[in-house]
Coordinates of C-alpha atoms and ligand atoms in Angstrom, one line a residue:
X1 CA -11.6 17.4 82.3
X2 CA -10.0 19.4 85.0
X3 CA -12.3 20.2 87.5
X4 CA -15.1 17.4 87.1
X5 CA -17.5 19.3 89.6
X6 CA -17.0 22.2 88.1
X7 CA -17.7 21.2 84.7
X8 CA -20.8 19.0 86.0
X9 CA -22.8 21.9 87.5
X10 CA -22.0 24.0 84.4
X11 CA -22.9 21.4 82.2
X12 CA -26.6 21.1 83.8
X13 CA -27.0 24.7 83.7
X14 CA -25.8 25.7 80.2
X15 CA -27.3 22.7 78.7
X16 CA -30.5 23.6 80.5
X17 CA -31.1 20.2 81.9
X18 CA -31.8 20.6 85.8
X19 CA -32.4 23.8 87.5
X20 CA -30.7 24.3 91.2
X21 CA -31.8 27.5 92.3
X22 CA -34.8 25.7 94.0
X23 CA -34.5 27.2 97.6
X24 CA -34.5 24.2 99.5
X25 CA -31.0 21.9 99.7
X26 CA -31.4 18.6 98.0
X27 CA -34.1 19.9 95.0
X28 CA -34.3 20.9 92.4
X29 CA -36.0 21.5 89.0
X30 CA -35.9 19.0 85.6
X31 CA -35.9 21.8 83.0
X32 CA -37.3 20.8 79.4
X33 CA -34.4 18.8 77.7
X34 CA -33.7 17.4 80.9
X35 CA -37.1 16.2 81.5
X36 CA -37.0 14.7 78.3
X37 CA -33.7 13.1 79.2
X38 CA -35.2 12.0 81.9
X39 CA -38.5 10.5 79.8
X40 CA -36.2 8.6 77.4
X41 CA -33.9 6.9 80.0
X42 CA -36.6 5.7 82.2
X43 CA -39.1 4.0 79.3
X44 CA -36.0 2.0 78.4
X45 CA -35.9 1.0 82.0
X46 CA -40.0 0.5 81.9
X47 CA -39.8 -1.2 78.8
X48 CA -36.8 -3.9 80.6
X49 CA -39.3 -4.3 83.3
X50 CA -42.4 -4.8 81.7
X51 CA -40.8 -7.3 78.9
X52 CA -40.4 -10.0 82.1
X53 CA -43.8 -9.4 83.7
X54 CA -43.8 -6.3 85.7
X55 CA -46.2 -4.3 86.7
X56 CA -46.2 -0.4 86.9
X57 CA -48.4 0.7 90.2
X58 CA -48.6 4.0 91.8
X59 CA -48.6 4.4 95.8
X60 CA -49.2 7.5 98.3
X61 CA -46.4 9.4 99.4
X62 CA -47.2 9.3 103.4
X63 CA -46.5 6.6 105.2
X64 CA -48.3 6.3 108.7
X65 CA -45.4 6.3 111.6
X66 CA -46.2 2.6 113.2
X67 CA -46.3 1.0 109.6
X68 CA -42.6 2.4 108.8
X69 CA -41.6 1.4 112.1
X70 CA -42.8 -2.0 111.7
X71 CA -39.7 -4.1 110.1
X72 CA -36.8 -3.2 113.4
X73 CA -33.6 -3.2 110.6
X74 CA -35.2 -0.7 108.3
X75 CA -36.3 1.8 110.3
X76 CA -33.0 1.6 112.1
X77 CA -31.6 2.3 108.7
X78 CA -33.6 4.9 107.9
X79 CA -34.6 6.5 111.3
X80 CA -31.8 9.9 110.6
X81 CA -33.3 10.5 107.1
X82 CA -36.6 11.1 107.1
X83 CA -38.7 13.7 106.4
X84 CA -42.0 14.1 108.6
X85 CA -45.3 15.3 108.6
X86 CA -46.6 16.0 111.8
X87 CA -49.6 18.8 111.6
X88 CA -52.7 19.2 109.5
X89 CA -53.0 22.9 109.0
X90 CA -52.8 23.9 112.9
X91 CA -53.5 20.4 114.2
X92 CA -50.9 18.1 115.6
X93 CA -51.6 15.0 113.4
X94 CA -52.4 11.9 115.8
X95 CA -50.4 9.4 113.6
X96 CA -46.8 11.1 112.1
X97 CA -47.0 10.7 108.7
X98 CA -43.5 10.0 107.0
X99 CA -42.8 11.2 103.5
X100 CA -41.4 7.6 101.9
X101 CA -37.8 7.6 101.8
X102 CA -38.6 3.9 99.7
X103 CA -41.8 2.2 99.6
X104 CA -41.1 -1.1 101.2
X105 CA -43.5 -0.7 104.3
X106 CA -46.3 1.1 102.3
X107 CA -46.4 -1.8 99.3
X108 CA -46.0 -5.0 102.1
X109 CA -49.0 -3.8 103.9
X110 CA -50.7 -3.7 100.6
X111 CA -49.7 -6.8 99.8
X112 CA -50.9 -8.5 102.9
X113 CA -54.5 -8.1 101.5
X114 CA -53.5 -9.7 98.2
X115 CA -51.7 -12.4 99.0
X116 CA -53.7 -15.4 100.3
X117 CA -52.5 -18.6 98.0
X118 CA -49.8 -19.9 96.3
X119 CA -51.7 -18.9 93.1
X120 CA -51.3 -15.4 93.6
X121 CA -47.8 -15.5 93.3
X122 CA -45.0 -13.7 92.2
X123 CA -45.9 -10.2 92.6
X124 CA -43.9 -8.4 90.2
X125 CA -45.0 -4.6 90.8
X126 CA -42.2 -1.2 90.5
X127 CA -43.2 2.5 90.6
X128 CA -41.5 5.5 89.3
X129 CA -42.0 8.2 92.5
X130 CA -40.7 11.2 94.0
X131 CA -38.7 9.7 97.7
X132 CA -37.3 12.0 100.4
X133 CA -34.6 11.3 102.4
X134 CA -32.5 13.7 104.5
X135 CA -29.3 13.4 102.9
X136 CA -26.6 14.6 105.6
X137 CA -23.9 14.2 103.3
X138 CA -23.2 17.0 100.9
X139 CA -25.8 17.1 98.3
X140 CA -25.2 17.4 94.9
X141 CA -27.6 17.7 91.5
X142 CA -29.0 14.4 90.3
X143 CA -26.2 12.5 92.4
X144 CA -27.3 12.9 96.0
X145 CA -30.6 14.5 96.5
X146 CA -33.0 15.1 99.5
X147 CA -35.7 15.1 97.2
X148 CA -35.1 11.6 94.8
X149 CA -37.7 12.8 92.2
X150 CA -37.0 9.6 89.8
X151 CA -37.0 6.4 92.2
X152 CA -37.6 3.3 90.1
X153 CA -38.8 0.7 92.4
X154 CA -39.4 -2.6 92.1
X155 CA -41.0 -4.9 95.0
X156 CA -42.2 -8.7 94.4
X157 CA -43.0 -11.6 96.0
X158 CA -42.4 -15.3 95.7
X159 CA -43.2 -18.9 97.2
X160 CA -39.9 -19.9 97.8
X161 CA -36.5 -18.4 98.5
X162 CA -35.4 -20.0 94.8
X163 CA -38.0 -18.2 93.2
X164 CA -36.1 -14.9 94.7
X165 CA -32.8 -15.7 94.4
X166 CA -34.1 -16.6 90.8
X167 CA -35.9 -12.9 90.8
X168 CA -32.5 -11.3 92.1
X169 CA -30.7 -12.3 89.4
X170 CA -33.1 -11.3 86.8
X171 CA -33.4 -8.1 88.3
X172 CA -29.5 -7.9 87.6
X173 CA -29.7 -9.0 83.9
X174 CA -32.2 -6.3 83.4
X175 CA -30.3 -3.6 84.8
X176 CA -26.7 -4.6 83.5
X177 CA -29.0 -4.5 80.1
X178 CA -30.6 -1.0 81.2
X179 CA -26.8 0.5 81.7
X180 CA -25.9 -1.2 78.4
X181 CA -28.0 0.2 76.8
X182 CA -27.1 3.4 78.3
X183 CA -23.5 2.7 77.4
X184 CA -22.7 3.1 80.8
X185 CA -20.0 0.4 82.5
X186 CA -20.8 -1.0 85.2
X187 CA -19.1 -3.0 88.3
X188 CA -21.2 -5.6 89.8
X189 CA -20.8 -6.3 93.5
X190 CA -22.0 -8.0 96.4
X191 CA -22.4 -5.6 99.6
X192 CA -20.5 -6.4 102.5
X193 CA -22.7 -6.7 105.7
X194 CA -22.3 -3.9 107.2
X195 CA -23.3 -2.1 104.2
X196 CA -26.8 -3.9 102.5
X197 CA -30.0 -2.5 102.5
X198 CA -31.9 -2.3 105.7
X199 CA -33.8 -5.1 106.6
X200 CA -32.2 -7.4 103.3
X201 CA -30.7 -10.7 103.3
X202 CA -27.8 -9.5 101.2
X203 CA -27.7 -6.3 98.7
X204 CA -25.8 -6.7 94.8
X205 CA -24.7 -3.1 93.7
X206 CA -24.0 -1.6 90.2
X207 CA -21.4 1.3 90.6
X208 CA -19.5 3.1 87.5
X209 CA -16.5 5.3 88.2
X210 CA -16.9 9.0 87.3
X211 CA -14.2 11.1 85.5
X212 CA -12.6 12.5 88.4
X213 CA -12.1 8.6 89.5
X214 CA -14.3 8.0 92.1
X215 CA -17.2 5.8 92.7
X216 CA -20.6 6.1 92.3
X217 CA -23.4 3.5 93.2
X218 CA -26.3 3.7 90.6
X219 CA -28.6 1.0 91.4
X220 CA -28.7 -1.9 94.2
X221 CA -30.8 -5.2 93.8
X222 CA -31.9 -6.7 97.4
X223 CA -33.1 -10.1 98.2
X224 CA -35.0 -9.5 101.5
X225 CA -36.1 -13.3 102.2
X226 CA -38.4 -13.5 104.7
X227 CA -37.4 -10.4 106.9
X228 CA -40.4 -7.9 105.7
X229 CA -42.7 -10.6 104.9
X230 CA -42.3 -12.0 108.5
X231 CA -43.1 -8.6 109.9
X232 CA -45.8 -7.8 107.3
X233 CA -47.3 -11.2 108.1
X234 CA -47.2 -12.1 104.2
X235 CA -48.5 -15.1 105.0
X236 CA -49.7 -18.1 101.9
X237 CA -51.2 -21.3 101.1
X238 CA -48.2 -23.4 99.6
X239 CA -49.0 -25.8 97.2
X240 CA -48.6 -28.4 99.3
X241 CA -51.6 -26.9 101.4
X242 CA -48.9 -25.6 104.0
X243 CA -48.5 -22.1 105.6
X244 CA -45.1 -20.1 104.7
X245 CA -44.6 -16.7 104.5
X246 CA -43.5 -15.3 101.0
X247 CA -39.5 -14.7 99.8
X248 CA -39.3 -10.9 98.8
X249 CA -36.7 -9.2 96.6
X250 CA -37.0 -5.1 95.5
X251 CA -34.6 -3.2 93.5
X252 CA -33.9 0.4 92.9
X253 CA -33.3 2.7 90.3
X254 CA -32.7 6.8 90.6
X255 CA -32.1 9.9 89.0
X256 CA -28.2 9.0 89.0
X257 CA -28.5 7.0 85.8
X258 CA -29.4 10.1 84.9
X259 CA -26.3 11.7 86.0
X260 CA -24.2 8.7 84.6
X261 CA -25.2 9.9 81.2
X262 CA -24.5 13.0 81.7
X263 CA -20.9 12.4 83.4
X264 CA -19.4 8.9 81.8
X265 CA -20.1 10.6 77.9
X266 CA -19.8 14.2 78.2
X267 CA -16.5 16.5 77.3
X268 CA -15.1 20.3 77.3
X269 CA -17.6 20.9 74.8
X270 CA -20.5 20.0 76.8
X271 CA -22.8 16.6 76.7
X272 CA -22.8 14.0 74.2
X273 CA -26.1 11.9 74.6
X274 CA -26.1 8.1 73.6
X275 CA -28.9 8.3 70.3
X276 CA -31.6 6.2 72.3
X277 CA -32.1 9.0 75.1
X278 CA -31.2 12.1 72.7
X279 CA -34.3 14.6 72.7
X280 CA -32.9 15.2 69.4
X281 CA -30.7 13.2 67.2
X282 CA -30.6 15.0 64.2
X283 CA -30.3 18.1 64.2
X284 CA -30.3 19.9 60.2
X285 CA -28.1 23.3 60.0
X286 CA -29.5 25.3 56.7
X287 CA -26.2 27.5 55.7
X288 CA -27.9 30.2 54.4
X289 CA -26.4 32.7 52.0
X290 CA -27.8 35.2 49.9
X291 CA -29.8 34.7 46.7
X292 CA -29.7 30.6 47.2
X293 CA -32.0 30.9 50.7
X294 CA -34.9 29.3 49.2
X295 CA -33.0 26.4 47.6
X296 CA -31.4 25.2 50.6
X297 CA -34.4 25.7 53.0
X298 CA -36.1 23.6 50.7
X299 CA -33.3 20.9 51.1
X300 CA -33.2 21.2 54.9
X301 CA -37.1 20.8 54.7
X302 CA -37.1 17.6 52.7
X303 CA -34.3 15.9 54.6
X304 CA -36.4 16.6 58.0
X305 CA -39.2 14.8 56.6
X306 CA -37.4 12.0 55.2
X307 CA -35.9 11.4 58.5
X308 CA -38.9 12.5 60.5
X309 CA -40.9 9.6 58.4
X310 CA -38.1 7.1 59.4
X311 CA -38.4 8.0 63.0
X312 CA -35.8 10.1 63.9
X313 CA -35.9 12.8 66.2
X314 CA -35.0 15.3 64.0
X315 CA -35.2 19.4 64.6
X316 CA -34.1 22.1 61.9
X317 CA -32.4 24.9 63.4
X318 CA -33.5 27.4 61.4
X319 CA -32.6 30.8 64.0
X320 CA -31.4 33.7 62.4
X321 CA -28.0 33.1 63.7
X322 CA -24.7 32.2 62.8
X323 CA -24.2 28.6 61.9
X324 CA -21.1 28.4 64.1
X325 CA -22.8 29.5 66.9
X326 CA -26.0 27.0 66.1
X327 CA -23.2 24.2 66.2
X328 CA -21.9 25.3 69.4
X329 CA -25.3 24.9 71.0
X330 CA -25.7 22.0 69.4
X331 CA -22.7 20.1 70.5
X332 CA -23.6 21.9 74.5
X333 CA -26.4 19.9 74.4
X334 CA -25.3 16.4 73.2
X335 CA -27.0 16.3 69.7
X336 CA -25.7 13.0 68.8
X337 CA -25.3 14.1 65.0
X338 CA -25.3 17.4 62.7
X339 CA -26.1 17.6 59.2
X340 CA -24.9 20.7 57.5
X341 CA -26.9 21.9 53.8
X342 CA -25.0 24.6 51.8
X343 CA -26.0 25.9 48.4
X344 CA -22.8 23.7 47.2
X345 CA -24.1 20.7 48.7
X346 CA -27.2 20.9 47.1
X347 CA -26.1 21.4 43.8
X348 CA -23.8 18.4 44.1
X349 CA -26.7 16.9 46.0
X350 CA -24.3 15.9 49.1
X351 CA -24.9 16.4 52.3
X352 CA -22.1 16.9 55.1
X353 CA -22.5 15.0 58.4
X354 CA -20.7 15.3 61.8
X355 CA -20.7 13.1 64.6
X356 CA -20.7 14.8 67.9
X357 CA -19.2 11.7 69.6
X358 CA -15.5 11.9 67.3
X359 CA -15.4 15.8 65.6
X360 CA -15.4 13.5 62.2
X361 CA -17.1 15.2 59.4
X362 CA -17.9 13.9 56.5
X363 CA -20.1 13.8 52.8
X364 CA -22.2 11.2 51.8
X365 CA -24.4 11.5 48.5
X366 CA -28.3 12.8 49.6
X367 CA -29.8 9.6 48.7
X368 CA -27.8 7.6 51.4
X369 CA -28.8 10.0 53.9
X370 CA -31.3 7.8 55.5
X371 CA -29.4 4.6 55.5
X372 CA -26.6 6.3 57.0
X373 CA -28.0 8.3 59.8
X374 CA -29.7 5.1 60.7
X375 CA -26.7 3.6 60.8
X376 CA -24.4 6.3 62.2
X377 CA -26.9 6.4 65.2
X378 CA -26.1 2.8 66.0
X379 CA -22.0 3.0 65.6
X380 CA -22.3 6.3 68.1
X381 CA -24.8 4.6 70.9
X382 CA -21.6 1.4 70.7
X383 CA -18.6 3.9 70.1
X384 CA -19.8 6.1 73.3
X385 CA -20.1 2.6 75.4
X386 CA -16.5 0.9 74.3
X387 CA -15.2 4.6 75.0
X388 CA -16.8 5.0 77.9
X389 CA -15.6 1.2 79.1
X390 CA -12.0 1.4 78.3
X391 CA -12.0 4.4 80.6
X392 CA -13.4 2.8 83.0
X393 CA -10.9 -0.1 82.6
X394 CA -8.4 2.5 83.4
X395 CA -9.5 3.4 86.7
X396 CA -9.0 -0.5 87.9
X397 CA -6.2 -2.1 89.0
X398 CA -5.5 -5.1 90.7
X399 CA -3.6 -5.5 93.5
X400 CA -0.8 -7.7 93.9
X401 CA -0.1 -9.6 97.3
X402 CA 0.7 -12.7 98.3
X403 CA -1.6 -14.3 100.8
X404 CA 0.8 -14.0 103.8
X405 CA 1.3 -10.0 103.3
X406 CA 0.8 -7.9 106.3
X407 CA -2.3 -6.3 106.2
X408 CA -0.6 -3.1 106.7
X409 CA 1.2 -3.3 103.6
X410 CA -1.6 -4.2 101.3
X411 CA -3.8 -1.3 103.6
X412 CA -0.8 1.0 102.4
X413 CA -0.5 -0.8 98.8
X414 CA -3.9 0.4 98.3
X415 CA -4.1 4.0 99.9
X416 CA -1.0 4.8 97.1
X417 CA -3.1 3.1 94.4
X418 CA -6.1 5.3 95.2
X419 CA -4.1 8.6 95.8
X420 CA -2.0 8.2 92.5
X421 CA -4.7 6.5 90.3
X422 CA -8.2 6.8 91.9
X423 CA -10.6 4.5 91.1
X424 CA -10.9 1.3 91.9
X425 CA -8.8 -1.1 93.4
X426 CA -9.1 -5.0 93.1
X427 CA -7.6 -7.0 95.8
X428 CA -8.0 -10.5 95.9
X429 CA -10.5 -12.0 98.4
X430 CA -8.9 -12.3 101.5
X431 CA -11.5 -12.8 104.6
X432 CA -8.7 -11.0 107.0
X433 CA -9.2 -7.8 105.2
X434 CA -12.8 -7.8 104.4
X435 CA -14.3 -5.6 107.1
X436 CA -14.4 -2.4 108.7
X437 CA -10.9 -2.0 110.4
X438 CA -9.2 -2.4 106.9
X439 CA -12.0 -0.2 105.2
X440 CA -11.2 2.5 108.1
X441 CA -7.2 1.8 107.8
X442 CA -7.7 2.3 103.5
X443 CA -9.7 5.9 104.5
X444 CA -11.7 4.6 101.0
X445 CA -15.2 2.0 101.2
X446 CA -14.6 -1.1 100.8
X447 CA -17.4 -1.2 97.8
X448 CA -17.8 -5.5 97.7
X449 CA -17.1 -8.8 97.0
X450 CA -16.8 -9.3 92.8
X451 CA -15.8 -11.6 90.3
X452 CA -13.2 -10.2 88.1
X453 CA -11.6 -12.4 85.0
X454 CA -13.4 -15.2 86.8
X455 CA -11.7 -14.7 90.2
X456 CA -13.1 -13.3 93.4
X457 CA -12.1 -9.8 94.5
X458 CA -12.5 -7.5 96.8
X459 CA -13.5 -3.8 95.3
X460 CA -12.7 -1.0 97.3
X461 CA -12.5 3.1 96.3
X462 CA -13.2 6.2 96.9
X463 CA -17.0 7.0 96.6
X464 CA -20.0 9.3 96.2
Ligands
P5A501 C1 -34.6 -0.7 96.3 C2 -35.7 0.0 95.7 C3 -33.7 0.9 98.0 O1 -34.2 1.9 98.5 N1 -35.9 0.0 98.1 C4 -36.7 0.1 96.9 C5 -34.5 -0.3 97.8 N2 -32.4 0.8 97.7 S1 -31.3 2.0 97.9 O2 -30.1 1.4 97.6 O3 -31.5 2.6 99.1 O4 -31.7 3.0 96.8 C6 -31.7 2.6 95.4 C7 -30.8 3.5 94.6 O5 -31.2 4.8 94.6 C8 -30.1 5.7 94.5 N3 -30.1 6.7 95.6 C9 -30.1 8.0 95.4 N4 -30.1 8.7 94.3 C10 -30.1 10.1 94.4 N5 -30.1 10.7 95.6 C11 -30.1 10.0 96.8 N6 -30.2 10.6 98.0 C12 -30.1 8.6 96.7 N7 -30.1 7.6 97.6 C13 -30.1 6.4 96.9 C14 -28.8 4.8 94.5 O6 -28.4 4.6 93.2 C15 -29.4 3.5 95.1 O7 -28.7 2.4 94.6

C-alpha cells in the first residue's frame, strides 16, 4: 500500500461504508454496509460486556455546565473540546448545556441517587452514544472525529479499590478478547502520567500499528479510585457499617475499531472483512450462459438456502452483469468468500470456491459445500489475525542500550529507528528517559510502560 491515506479514504467511499461529504468537519455519515459493519462489531463487543454482568443504559446528551465542571482534572482535560449549547431558540439558556464529550459527570450524579449500601454494589453499566468533542487535530473518517458517533462506555462502581483494580483488569481481558476476535493485534500499555485520562488514577491503552507504521490508540481502560466518586459524593454503607466513598473504573470503546478492521485487513483490491463482522459472507456468483440459465440458477438457488439454513449470511448476485465485474465488487467490499456455479460445475456437481483473504480458488464436491464454508469461515477469521499479527510484529523493534548510554544516543537510536522503520520502538525501562524531555527530544509519543517477552519496556512511536 503506497499511499495508506489515500487508499483509506478511497476505500470508505468505493466500498460505500461511511459518507464524508457531511458539511460539517469531524462528521460524517454510516452508509448501509458500513452501518452494518458497524452493527456486527459492536454486538460482539455487547455480547463481551454483558457475558460478565453489564448493563446496557442510555443517558441524555446535555450535560448542565456546573455538573461537568464538577471533578477539577476532567474539566481541565476537557475544557478546549467541547461543544456547547448556550440558547433555546432566541433565549440565552441560564445553565450552558454541554454536548458530552464522555459521560463520566452525567452517569456519577446518577449514581449518587442509587448508591446508598454496600449491597448495591458493583455498578456495572456501558452505553453505546454519539460524544462530541472539538478535535483540534486534523480530523479524519472514523479515526478522529468531532462527532464520535459509536462511544462504547463503560462506568462502574465498587466497595473497594480491589474490587476496581479487579474490574480494570477484566475490562482488559474483554477487550484484548473483543480485538481478538476482530483479529486485530494489539499492544497493551500503561499511560505515562502526563498522558491518562482526566481525573484517573492511571489509564491502560490498547494501540495497533496501522499500515503506514504509525500508532493508533483504539480503546483505554481507566481506574479512577476515588477521584469522581469524591467529587460526586458517592458515598456507602460498608459492610462493616462504615462510610467510604466507592472505587470507580470506566472504559472506552469508539468508531476506531471500526477503522482497525478496515485498515489492519484490507489490500489494493479493497477490504477484506474478518467472517464474524462480514454483512455478507457468502456471496454465490451464477455464471450464466446461454441455454443452461435455468439449470444453474437453480443451483445457485439451492446452495443459498442450504447455507441460509446453516446461518450464513449469504446473498446471490444475480445482476445482469459480467461475472468479472460482480467479483470485483465483491472483493471492494470484503466478501470473505465467493462461490462460483457454471453449467460445468453443475453437471460434475462441484462447486468452485475463493477465498478473498489468499486469491486461492478451489473445487470441492457440492455435498461438502456446507461443511466447508463453515469451516473455511473459521481458517479466514484466524488466517486474517496471524497475518495481520506478524505485520504488526514487523513494525516492533527493540532497542538495544546498555544502561549507562547517554540519553542522547538512545534519543538518536530511536529517532533513526522510527524514520527508517516506523512503528514502534521498545526500549527497555529506564526511569531517566521516561518523561516529557526525552518524548520532545524523540519528536515521537512516548505511548507507555509494557511488558514485552516478560520484560518491562518503554513503547514509544509515532501516532494518530
Ligand atoms: C472511557 C470511556 C474515555 O473517554 N470515558 C468513558 C473514558 N476515554 S478516552 O480515552 O478519552 O476515549 C476512549 C476511546 O475513544 C477513542 N476516541 C476517539 N475516537 C474517534 N474520534 C475521536 N475524536 C476520539 N477520541 C477518543 C479512543 O480510541 C479512546 O481510547
Amino acid at each position: 500500500m503506497e499511499n495508506f491515506s489515500e487508499w483509506y479514504s478511497e476505500i470508505l467511499e468505493r466500498a460505500e461504508i461511511y459518507d464524508v461529504r457531511y458539511p460539517i468537519k469531524g462528521c460524517g455519515v454510516y452508509l448501509p454496509y458500513g452501518f452494518k459493519i458497524r452493527r456486527y462489531t459492536f454486538d460482539i463487543l455487547r455480547r463481551l460486556l454483558e457475558e460478565r454482568g453489564h448493563e446496557e443504559v442510555l443517558f441524555p446528551l446535555l450535560i448542565p455546565e456546573d455538573l461537568l465542571a464538577k471533578e477539577g482534572e476532567h474539566i481541565k482535560g476537557f475544557e478546549d473540546e467541547v461543544f456547547w449549547v448556550t440558547h433555546g431558540g432566541k433565549k440565552p439558556l441560564e445553565v450552558k448545556l454541554a454536548l458530552r464529550p464522555t459521560s463520566e459527570t452525567s452517569i456519577y450524579y446518577m449514581m449518587k441517587l442509587w448508591i446508598k449500601v454496600h449491597k448495591d454494589l458493583p455498578i456495572k453499566l456501558f452505553q453505546v452514544v454519539n460524544t462530541f468533542r472539538y478535535e483540534t487535530k486534523h480530523t479524519r473518517p472514523l479515526i478522529r472525529l468531532r462527532e464520535i458517533m459509536t462511544f462504547k462506555e463503560a462506568h462502574t462502581a465498587h466497595a473497594t479499590m480491589e474490587d476496581a483494580e479487579n474490574q480494570v483488569k477484566e475490562a482488559i481481558e474483554i477487550y484484548k478478547e473483543f480485538f481478538h476476535e476482530l483479529g486485530i493485534p494489539v499492544i497493551v500499555s500503561r499511560r505515562p502520567e502526563w498522558d491518562k485520562f482526566p481525573g484517573a488514577e492511571y489509564t491502560v491503552a490498547f494501540d495497533t500499528i496501522f499500515p503506514d507504521g504509525r500508532a493508533i490508540q483504539i480503546g483505554t481502560v481507566h481506574n479512577l479510585g476515588q477521584n469522581f466518586s469524591k467529587t460526586f459524593d458517592l458515598e456507602f454503607e460498608t459492610l462493616e457499617g462504615g462510610k467510604d466513598y466507592v472505587y470507580q473504573t470506566c472504559y472506552g470503546i469508539s468508531d476506531r475499531a471500526i477503522a482497525s478492521i478496515i485498515a489492519i485487513h484490507g489490500d489494493e483490491k479493497g477490504l477484506i472483512l474478518p467472517p464474524n463482522v462480514a454483512p455478507i459472507q457468502v456471496v454465490i456468483v451464477p455464471l450464466l450462459f446461454k441455454g443452461k440459465r435455468e439449470i444453474v440458477e437453480n443451483k445457485a438457488t439451492e446452495l443459498y438456502n442450504l447455507l441460509k439454513e446453516t446461518g450464513i449470511r449469504v446473498k446471490i448476485d444475480d445482476r445482469d452483469i459480467r461475472p468479472g465485474r460482480k467479483f470485483n465488487d465483491w472483493e471492494l467490499r470484503g466478501v470473505p468468500v465467493r462461490i462460483e456455479v457454471g453449467p460445468k460445475d453443475v453437471e460434475n456437481k462441484m462447486v468452485t470456491i475463493y477465498r478473498r483473504d489468499t486469491g486461492e480458488k478451489y473445487q470441492i464436491k457440492e455435498e461438502e459445500v456446507k461443511d466447508e464454508i463453515l469451516n473455511l469461515l473459521e481458517r479466514i477469521k484466524d488466517n486474517l489475525r496471524e497475518r495481520a499479527k506478524e505485520r504488526m510484529e514487523k513494525y516492533i523493534t527493540l532497542v538495544d542500550y546498555t544502561e549507562d548510554a547517554p540519553i542522547e544516543e538512545v534519543g538518536n537510536r530511536v529517532k533513526e529507528i522510527l524514520k527508517e522503520k516506523k512503528g514502534i520502538a521498545l526500549i527497555p525501562y529506564s526511569e531517566s528517559i521516561y518523561n516529557e524531555d526525552f518524548e520532545e527530544k524523540i519528536e515521537a509519543s512516548i505511548l507507555g510502560t509494557t511488558e514485552y517477552n516478560g520484560e518491562k519496556y518503554i513503547a514509544v512511536g509515532r501516532t494518530y
